PDB file of C-alpha atoms in Angstrom:
ATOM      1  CA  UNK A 119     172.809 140.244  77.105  1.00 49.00           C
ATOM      2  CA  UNK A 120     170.091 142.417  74.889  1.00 45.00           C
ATOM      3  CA  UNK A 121     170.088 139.041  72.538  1.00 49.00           C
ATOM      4  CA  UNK A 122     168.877 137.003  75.343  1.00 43.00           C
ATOM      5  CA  UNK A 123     166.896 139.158  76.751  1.00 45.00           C
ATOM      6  CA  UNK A 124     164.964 139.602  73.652  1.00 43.00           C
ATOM      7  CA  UNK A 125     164.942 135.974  73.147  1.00 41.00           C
ATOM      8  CA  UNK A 126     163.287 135.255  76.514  1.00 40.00           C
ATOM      9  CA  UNK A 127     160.351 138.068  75.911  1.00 45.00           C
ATOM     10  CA  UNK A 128     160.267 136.313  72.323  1.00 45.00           C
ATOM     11  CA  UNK A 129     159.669 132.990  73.797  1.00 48.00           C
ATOM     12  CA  UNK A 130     157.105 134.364  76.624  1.00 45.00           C
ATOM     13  CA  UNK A 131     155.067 135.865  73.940  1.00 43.00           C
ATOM     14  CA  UNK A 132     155.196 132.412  71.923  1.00 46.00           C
ATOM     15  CA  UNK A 133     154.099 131.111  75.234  1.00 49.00           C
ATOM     16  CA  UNK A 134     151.109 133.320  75.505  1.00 49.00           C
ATOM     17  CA  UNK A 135     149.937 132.836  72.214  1.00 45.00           C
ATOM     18  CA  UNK A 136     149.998 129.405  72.376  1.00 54.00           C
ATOM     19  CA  UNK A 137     148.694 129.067  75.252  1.00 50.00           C
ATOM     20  CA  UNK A 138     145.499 131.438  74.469  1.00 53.00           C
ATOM     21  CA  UNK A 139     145.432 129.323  71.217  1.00 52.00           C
ATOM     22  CA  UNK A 140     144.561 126.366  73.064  1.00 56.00           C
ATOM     23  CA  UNK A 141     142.167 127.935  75.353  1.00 54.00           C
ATOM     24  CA  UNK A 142     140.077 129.049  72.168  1.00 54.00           C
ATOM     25  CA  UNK A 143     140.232 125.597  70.918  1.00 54.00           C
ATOM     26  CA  UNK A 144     139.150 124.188  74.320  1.00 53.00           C
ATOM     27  CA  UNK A 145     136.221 126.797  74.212  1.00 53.00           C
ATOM     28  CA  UNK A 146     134.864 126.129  70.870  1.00 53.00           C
ATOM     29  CA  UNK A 147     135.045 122.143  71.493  1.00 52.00           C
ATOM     30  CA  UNK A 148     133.303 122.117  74.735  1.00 49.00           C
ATOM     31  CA  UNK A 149     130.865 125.015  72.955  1.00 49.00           C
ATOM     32  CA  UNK A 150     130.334 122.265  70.240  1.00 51.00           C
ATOM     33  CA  UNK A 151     130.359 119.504  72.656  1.00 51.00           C
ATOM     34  CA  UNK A 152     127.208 121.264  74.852  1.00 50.00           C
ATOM     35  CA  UNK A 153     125.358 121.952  71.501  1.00 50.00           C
ATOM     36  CA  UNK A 154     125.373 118.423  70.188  1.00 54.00           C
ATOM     37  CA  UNK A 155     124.326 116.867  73.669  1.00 56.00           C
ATOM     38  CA  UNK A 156     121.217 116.967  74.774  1.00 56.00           C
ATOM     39  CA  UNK A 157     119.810 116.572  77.909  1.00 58.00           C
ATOM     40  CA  UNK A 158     117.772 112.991  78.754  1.00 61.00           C
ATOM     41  CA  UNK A 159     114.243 113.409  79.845  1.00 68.00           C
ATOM     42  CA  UNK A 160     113.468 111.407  83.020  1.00 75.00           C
ATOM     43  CA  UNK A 161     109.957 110.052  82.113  1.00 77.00           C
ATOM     44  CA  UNK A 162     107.302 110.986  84.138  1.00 86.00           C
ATOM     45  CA  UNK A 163     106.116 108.621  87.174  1.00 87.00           C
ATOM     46  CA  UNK A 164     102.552 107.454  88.044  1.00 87.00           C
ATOM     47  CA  UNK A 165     101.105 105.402  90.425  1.00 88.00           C
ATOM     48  CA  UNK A 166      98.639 102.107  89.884  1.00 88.00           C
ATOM     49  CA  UNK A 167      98.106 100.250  93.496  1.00 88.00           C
ATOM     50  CA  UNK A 168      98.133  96.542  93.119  1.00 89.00           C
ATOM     51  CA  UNK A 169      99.409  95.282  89.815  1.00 89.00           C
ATOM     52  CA  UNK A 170      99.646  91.861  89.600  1.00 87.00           C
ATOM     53  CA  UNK A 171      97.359  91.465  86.668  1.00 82.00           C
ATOM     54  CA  UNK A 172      99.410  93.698  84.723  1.00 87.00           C
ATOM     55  CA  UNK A 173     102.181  91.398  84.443  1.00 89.00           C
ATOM     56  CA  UNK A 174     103.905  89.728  81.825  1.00 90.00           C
ATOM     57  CA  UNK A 175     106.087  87.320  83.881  1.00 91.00           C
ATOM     58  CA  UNK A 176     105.406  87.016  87.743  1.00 89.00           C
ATOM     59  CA  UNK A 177     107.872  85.687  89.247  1.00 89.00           C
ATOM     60  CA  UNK A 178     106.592  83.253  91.977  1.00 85.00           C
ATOM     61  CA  UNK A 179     108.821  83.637  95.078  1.00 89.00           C
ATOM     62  CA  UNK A 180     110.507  80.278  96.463  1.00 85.00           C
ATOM     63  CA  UNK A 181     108.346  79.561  99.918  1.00 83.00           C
ATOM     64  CA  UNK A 182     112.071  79.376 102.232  1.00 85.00           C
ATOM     65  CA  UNK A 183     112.188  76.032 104.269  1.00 81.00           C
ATOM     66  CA  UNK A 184     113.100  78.076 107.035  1.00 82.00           C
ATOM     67  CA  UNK A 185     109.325  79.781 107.055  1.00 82.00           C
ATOM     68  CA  UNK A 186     107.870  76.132 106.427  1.00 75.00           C
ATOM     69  CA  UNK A 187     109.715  74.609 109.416  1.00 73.00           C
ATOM     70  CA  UNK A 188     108.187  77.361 111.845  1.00 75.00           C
ATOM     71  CA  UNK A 189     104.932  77.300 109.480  1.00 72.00           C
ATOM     72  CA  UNK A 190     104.879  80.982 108.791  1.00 79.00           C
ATOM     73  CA  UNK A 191     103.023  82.223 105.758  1.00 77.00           C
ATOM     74  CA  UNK A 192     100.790  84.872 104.925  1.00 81.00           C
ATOM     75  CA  UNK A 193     100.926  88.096 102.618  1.00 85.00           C
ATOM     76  CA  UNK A 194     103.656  89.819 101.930  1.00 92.00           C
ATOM     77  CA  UNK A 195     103.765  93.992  99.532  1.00 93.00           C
ATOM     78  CA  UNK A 196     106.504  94.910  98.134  1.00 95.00           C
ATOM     79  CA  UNK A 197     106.466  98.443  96.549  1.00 96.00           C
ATOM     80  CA  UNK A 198     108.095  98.432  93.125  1.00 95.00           C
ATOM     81  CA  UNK A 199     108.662 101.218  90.345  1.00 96.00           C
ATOM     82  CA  UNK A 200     109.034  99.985  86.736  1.00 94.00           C
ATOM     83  CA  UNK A 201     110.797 101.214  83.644  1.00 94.00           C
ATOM     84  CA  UNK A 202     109.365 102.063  80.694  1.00 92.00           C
ATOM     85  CA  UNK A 203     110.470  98.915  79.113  1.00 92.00           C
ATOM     86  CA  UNK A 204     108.337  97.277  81.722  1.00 93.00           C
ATOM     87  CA  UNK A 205     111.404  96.142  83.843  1.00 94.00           C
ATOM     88  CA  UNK A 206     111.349  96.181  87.466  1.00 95.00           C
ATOM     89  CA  UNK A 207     114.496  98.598  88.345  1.00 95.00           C
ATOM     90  CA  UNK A 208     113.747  98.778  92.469  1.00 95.00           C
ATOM     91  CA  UNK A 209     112.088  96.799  95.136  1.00 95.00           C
ATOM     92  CA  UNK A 210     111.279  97.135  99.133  1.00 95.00           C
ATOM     93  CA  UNK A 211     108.993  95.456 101.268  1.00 94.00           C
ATOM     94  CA  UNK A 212     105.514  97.287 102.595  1.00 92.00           C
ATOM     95  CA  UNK A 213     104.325  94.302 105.009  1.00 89.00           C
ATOM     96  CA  UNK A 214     105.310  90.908 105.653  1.00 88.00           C
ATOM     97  CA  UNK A 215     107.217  88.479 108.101  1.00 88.00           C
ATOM     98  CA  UNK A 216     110.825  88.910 108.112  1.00 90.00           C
ATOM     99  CA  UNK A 217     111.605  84.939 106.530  1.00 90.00           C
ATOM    100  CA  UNK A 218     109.561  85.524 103.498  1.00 92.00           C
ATOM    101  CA  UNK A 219     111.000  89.293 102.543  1.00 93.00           C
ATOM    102  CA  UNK A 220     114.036  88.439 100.936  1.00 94.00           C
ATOM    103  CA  UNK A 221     112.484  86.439  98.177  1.00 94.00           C
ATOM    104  CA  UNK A 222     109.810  88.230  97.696  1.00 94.00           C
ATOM    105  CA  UNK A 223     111.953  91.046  96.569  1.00 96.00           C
ATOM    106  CA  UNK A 224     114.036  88.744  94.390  1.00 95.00           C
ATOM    107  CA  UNK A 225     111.359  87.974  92.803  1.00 94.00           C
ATOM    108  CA  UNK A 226     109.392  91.150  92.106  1.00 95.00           C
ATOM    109  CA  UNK A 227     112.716  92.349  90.691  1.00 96.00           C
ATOM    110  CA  UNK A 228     112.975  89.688  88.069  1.00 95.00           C
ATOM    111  CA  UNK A 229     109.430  89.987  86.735  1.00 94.00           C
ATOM    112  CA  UNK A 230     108.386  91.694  83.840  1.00 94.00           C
ATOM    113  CA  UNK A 231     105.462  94.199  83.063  1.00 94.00           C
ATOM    114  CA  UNK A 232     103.458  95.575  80.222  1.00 90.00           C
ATOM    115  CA  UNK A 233     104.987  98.826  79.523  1.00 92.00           C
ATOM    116  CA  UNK A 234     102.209 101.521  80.131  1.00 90.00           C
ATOM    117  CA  UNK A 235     102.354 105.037  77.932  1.00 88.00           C
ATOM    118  CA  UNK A 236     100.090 107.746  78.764  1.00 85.00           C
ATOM    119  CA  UNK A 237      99.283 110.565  75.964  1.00 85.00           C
ATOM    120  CA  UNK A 238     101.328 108.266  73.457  1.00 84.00           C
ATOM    121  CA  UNK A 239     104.512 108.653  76.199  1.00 89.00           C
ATOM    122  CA  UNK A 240     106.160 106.240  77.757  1.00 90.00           C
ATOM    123  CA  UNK A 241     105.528 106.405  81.663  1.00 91.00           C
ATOM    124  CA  UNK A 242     107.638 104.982  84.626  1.00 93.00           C
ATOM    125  CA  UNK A 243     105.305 103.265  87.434  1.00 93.00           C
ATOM    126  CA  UNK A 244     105.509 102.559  91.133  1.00 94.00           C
ATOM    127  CA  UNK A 245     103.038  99.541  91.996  1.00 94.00           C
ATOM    128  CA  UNK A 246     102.367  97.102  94.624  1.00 94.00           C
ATOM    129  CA  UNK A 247     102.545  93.397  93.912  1.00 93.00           C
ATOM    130  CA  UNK A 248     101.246  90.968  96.637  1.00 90.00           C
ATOM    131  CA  UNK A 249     102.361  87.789  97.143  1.00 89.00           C
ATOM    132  CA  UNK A 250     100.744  85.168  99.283  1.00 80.00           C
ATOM    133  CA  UNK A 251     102.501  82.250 100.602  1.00 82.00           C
ATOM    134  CA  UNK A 252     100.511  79.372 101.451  1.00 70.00           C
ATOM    135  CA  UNK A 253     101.636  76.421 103.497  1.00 65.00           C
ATOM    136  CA  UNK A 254     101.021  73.076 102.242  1.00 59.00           C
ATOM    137  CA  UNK A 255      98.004  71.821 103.086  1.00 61.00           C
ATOM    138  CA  UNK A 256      94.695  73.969 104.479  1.00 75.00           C
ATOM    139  CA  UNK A 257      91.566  72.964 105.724  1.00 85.00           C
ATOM    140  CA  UNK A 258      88.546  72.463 103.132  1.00 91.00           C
ATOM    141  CA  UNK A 259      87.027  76.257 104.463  1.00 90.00           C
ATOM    142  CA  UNK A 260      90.179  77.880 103.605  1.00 86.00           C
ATOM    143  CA  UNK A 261      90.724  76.384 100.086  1.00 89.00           C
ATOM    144  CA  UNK A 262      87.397  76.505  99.416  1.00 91.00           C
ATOM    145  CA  UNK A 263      87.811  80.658  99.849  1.00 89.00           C
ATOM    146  CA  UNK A 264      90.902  80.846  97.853  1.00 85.00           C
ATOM    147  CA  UNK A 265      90.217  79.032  94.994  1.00 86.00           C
ATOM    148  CA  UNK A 266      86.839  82.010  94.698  1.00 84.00           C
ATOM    149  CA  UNK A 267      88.971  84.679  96.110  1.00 78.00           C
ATOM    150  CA  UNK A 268      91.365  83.846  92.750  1.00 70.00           C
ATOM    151  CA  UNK A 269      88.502  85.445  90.437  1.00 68.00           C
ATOM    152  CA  UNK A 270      89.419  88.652  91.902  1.00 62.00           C
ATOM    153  CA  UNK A 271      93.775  87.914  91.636  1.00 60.00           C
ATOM    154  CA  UNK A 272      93.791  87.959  95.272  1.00 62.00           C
ATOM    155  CA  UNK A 273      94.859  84.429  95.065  1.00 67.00           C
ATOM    156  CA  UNK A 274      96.909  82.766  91.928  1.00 69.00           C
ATOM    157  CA  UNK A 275      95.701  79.106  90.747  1.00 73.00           C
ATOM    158  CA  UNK A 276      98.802  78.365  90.522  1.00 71.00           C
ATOM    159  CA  UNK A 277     100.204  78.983  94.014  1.00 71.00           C
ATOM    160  CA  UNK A 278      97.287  77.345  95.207  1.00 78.00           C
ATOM    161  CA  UNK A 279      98.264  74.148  94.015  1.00 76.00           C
ATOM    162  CA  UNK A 280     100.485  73.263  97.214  1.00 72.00           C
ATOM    163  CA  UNK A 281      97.133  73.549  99.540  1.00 78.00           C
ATOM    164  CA  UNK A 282      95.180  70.035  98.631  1.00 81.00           C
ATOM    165  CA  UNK A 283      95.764  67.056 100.306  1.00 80.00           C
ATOM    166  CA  UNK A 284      96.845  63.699  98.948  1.00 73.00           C
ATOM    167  CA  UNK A 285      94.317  62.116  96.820  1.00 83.00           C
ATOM    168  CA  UNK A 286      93.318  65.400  95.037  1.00 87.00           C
ATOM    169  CA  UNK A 287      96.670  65.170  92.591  1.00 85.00           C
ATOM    170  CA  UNK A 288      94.581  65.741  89.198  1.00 88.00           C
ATOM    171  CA  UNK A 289      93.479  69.345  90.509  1.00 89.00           C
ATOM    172  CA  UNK A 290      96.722  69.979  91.684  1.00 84.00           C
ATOM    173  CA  UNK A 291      98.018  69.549  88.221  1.00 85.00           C
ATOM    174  CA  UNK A 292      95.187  71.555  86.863  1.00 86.00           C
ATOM    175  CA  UNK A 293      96.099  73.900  89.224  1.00 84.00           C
ATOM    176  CA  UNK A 294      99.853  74.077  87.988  1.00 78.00           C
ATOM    177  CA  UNK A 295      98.482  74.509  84.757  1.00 78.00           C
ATOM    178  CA  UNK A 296      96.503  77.250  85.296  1.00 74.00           C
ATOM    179  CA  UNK A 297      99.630  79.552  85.004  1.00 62.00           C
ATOM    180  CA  UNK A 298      99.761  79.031  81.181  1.00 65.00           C
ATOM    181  CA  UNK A 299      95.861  80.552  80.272  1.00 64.00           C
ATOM    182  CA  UNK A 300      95.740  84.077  79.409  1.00 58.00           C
ATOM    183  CA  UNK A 301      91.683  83.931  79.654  1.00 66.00           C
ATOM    184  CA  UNK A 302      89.185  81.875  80.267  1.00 69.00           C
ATOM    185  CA  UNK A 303      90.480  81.882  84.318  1.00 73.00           C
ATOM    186  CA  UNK A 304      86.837  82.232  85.502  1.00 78.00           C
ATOM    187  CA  UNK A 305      85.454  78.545  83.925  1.00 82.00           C
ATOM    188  CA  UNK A 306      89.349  76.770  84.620  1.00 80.00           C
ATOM    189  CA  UNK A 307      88.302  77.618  88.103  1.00 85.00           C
ATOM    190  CA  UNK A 308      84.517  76.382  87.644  1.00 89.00           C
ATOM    191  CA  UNK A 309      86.290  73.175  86.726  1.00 90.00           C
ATOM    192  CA  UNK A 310      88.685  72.795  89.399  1.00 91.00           C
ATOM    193  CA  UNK A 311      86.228  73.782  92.134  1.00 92.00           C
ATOM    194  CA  UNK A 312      82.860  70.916  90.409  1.00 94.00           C
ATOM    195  CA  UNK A 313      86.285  68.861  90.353  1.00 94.00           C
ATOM    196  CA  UNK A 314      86.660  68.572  94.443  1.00 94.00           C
ATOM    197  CA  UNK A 315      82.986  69.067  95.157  1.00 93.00           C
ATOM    198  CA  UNK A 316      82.680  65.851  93.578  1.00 93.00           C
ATOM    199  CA  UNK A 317      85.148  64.152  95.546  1.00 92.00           C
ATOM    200  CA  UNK A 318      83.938  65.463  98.496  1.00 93.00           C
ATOM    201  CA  UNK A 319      80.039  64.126  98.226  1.00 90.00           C
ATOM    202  CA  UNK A 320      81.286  60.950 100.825  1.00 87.00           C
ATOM    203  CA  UNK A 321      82.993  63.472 103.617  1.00 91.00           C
ATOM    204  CA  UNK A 322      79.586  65.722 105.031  1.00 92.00           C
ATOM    205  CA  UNK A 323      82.487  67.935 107.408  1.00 92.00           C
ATOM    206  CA  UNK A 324      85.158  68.486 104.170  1.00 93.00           C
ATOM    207  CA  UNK A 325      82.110  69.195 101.765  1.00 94.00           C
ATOM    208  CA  UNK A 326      80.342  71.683 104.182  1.00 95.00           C
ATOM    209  CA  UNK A 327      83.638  73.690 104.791  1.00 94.00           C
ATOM    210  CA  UNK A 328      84.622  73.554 100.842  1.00 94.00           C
ATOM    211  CA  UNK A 329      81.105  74.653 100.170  1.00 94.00           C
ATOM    212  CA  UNK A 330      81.106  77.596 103.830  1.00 93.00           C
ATOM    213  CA  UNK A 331      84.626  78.936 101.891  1.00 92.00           C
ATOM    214  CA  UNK A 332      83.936  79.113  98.600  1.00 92.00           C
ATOM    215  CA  UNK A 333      80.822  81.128  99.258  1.00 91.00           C
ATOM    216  CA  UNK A 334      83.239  83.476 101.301  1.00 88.00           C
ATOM    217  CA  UNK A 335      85.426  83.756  98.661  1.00 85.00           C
ATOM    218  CA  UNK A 336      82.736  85.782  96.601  1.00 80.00           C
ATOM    219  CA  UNK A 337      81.418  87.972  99.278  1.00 76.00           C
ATOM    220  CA  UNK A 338      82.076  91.632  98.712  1.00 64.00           C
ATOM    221  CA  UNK A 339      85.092  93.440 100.595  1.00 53.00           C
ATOM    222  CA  UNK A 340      83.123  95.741 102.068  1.00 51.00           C
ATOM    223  CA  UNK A 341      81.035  93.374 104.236  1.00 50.00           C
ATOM    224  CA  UNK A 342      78.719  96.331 105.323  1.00 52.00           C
ATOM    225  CA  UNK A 343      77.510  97.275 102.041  1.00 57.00           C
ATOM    226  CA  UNK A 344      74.290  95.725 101.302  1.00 59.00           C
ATOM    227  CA  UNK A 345      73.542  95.094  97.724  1.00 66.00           C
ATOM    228  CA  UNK A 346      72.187  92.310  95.686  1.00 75.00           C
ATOM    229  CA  UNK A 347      75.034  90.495  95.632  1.00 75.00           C
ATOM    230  CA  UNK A 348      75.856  90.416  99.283  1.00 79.00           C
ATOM    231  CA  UNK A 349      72.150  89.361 100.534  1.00 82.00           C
ATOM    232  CA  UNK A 350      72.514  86.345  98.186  1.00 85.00           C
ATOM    233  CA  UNK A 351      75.823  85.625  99.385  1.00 84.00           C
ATOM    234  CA  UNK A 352      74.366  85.605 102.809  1.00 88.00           C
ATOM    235  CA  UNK A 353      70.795  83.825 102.305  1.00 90.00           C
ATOM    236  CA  UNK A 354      73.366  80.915 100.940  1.00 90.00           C
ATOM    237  CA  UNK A 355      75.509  81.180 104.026  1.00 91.00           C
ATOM    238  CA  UNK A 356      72.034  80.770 106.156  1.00 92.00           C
ATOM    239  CA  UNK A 357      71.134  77.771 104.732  1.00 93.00           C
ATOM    240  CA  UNK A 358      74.494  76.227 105.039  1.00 92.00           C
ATOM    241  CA  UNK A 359      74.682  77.055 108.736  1.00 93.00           C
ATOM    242  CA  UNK A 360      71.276  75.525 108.988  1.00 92.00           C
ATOM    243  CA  UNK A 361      72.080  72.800 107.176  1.00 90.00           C
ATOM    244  CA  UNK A 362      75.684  72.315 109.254  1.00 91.00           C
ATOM    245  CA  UNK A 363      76.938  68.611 110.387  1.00 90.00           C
ATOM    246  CA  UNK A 364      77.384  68.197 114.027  1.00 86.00           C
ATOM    247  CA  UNK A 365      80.895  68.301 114.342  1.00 86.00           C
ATOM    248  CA  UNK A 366      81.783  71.480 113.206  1.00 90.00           C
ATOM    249  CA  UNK A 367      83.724  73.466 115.720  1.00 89.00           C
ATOM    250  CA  UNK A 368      81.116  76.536 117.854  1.00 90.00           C
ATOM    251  CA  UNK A 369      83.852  78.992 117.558  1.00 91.00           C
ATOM    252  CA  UNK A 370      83.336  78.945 113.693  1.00 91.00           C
ATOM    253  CA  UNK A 371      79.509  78.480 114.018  1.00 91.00           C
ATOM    254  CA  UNK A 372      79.403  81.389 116.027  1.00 91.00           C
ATOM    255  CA  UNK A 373      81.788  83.760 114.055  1.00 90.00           C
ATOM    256  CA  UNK A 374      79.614  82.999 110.821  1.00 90.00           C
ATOM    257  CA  UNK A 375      76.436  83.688 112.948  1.00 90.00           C
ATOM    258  CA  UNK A 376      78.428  87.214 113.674  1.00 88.00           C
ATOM    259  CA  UNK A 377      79.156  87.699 110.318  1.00 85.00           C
ATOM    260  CA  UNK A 378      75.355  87.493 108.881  1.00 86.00           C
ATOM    261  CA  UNK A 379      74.356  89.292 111.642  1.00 86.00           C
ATOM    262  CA  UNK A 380      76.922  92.085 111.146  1.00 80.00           C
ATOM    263  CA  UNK A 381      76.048  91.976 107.224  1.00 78.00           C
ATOM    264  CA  UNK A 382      72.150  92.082 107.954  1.00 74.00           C
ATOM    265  CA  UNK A 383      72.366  94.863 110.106  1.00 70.00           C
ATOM    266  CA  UNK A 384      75.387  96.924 109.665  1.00 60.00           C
ATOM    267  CA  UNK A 385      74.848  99.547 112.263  1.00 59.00           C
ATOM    268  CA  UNK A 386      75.771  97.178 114.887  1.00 52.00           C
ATOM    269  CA  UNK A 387      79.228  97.257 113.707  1.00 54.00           C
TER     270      UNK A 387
END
């Protein structure tokens, strides 16, 4: 009886030891294991509006035939926040009609940006990129604005290409091509502009529109500010509207009639 007795406190204490044996080894791994891993910085975040200039790749979005049957188009923000590798790692739509959300997302998530540092650091960044979808074929007033509006990345060349009529293929190529220049955007779109002004010289109504949009395209955003720039953008609209053919709609006399008014004398605003 005392032999087994002292052979079961024997084997408790062999327990015990053990057991506190392991714990120690358990400590001093997990001790060893906290010392050798270190923590991951998140990088910092900062914010930089509209940045479709910025990219490397911009994904165009496919215009959905669903949206084309009902002839819906228009803008469409979707907020993003890139990496510092430049990827895009979320996307959600700001604005925009339901039918052209979904692939506007898919796209801003598969396009690539210049990775920005700031103070030598890498830096994650939450940006806006703004897609416009245009449906196939606009009136000579409203192409004649985008194609300016482009100088300012409102507008890409490139997306533009689906808005000209039949006859005007060789600018729609040009167009296409325009996606492939890194510089030089400016006098590629002095060329493709002189290109359907001079195919426009026989049709008075297409040429007066071209000429009443393009000249829209370049007026300053804030229409109220006078400055150099805007009272030549307007003395050119005057003449135009004095110079206008005879079948031009009055709703769109009158609203340009508003609009030098309103930029003449911006009080009345």
């Amino acid at each position: 009886m005392k032999t087994f007795a002292l052979l079961l406190i024997f084997s408790f204490v062999l327990f015990a030891v053990n057991a506190e044996a392991q714990t120690k080894k358990h400590k001093k791994t997990v001790s060893k294991s906290s010392k050798n891993k270190i923590p991951k910085r998140t990088p910092r975040t900062i914010s930089m509006g509209v940045i479709n200039g910025r990219a490397i790749n911009l994904v165009i979005p496919e215009y959905p035939k669903s949206a084309r049957v009902v002839n819906v188009y228009g803008q469409v923000s979707v907020q993003i926040l890139i990496d510092e590798n430049g990827s895009v790692v979320s996307a959600k739509v700001n604005s925009g009609n339901p039918l052209l959300q979904s692939v506007s997302v898919k796209a801003a998530l598969e396009s690539k940006f210049e990775p920005v540092t700031l103070s030598g650091e890498p830096v994650q960044v939450n940006g806006i990129i703004i897609y416009n979808f245009i449906p196939h074929e606009w009136n000579w007033l409203e192409i004649g604005f985008a194609l300016n509006s482009s100088r300012s990345s409102y507008y890409s060349l490139e997306s533009l290409s689906e808005t000209l009529p039949v006859g005007f293929e060789e600018e729609r190529q040009l167009l296409h091509q325009s996606s492939k220049l890194s510089e030089n955007q400016d006098e590629y779109t002095d060329v493709i502009i002189a290109s359907i002004s001079g195919k426009l010289i026989g049709n008075e109504k297409s040429n007066w529109l071209f000429s009443v949009g393009l000249i829209l395209g370049r007026m300053p955003q804030n229409c109220c500010r006078v400055d150099e720039k805007m009272r030549e953008t307007i003395e050119k609209l005057k003449i135009l509207l004095q110079a206008k053919p005879e079948n031009i709609s009055n709703e769109l006399i009158s609203n340009l009639e508003k609009l030098v008014l309103l930029s003449e004398n911006p009080q009345l605003k």
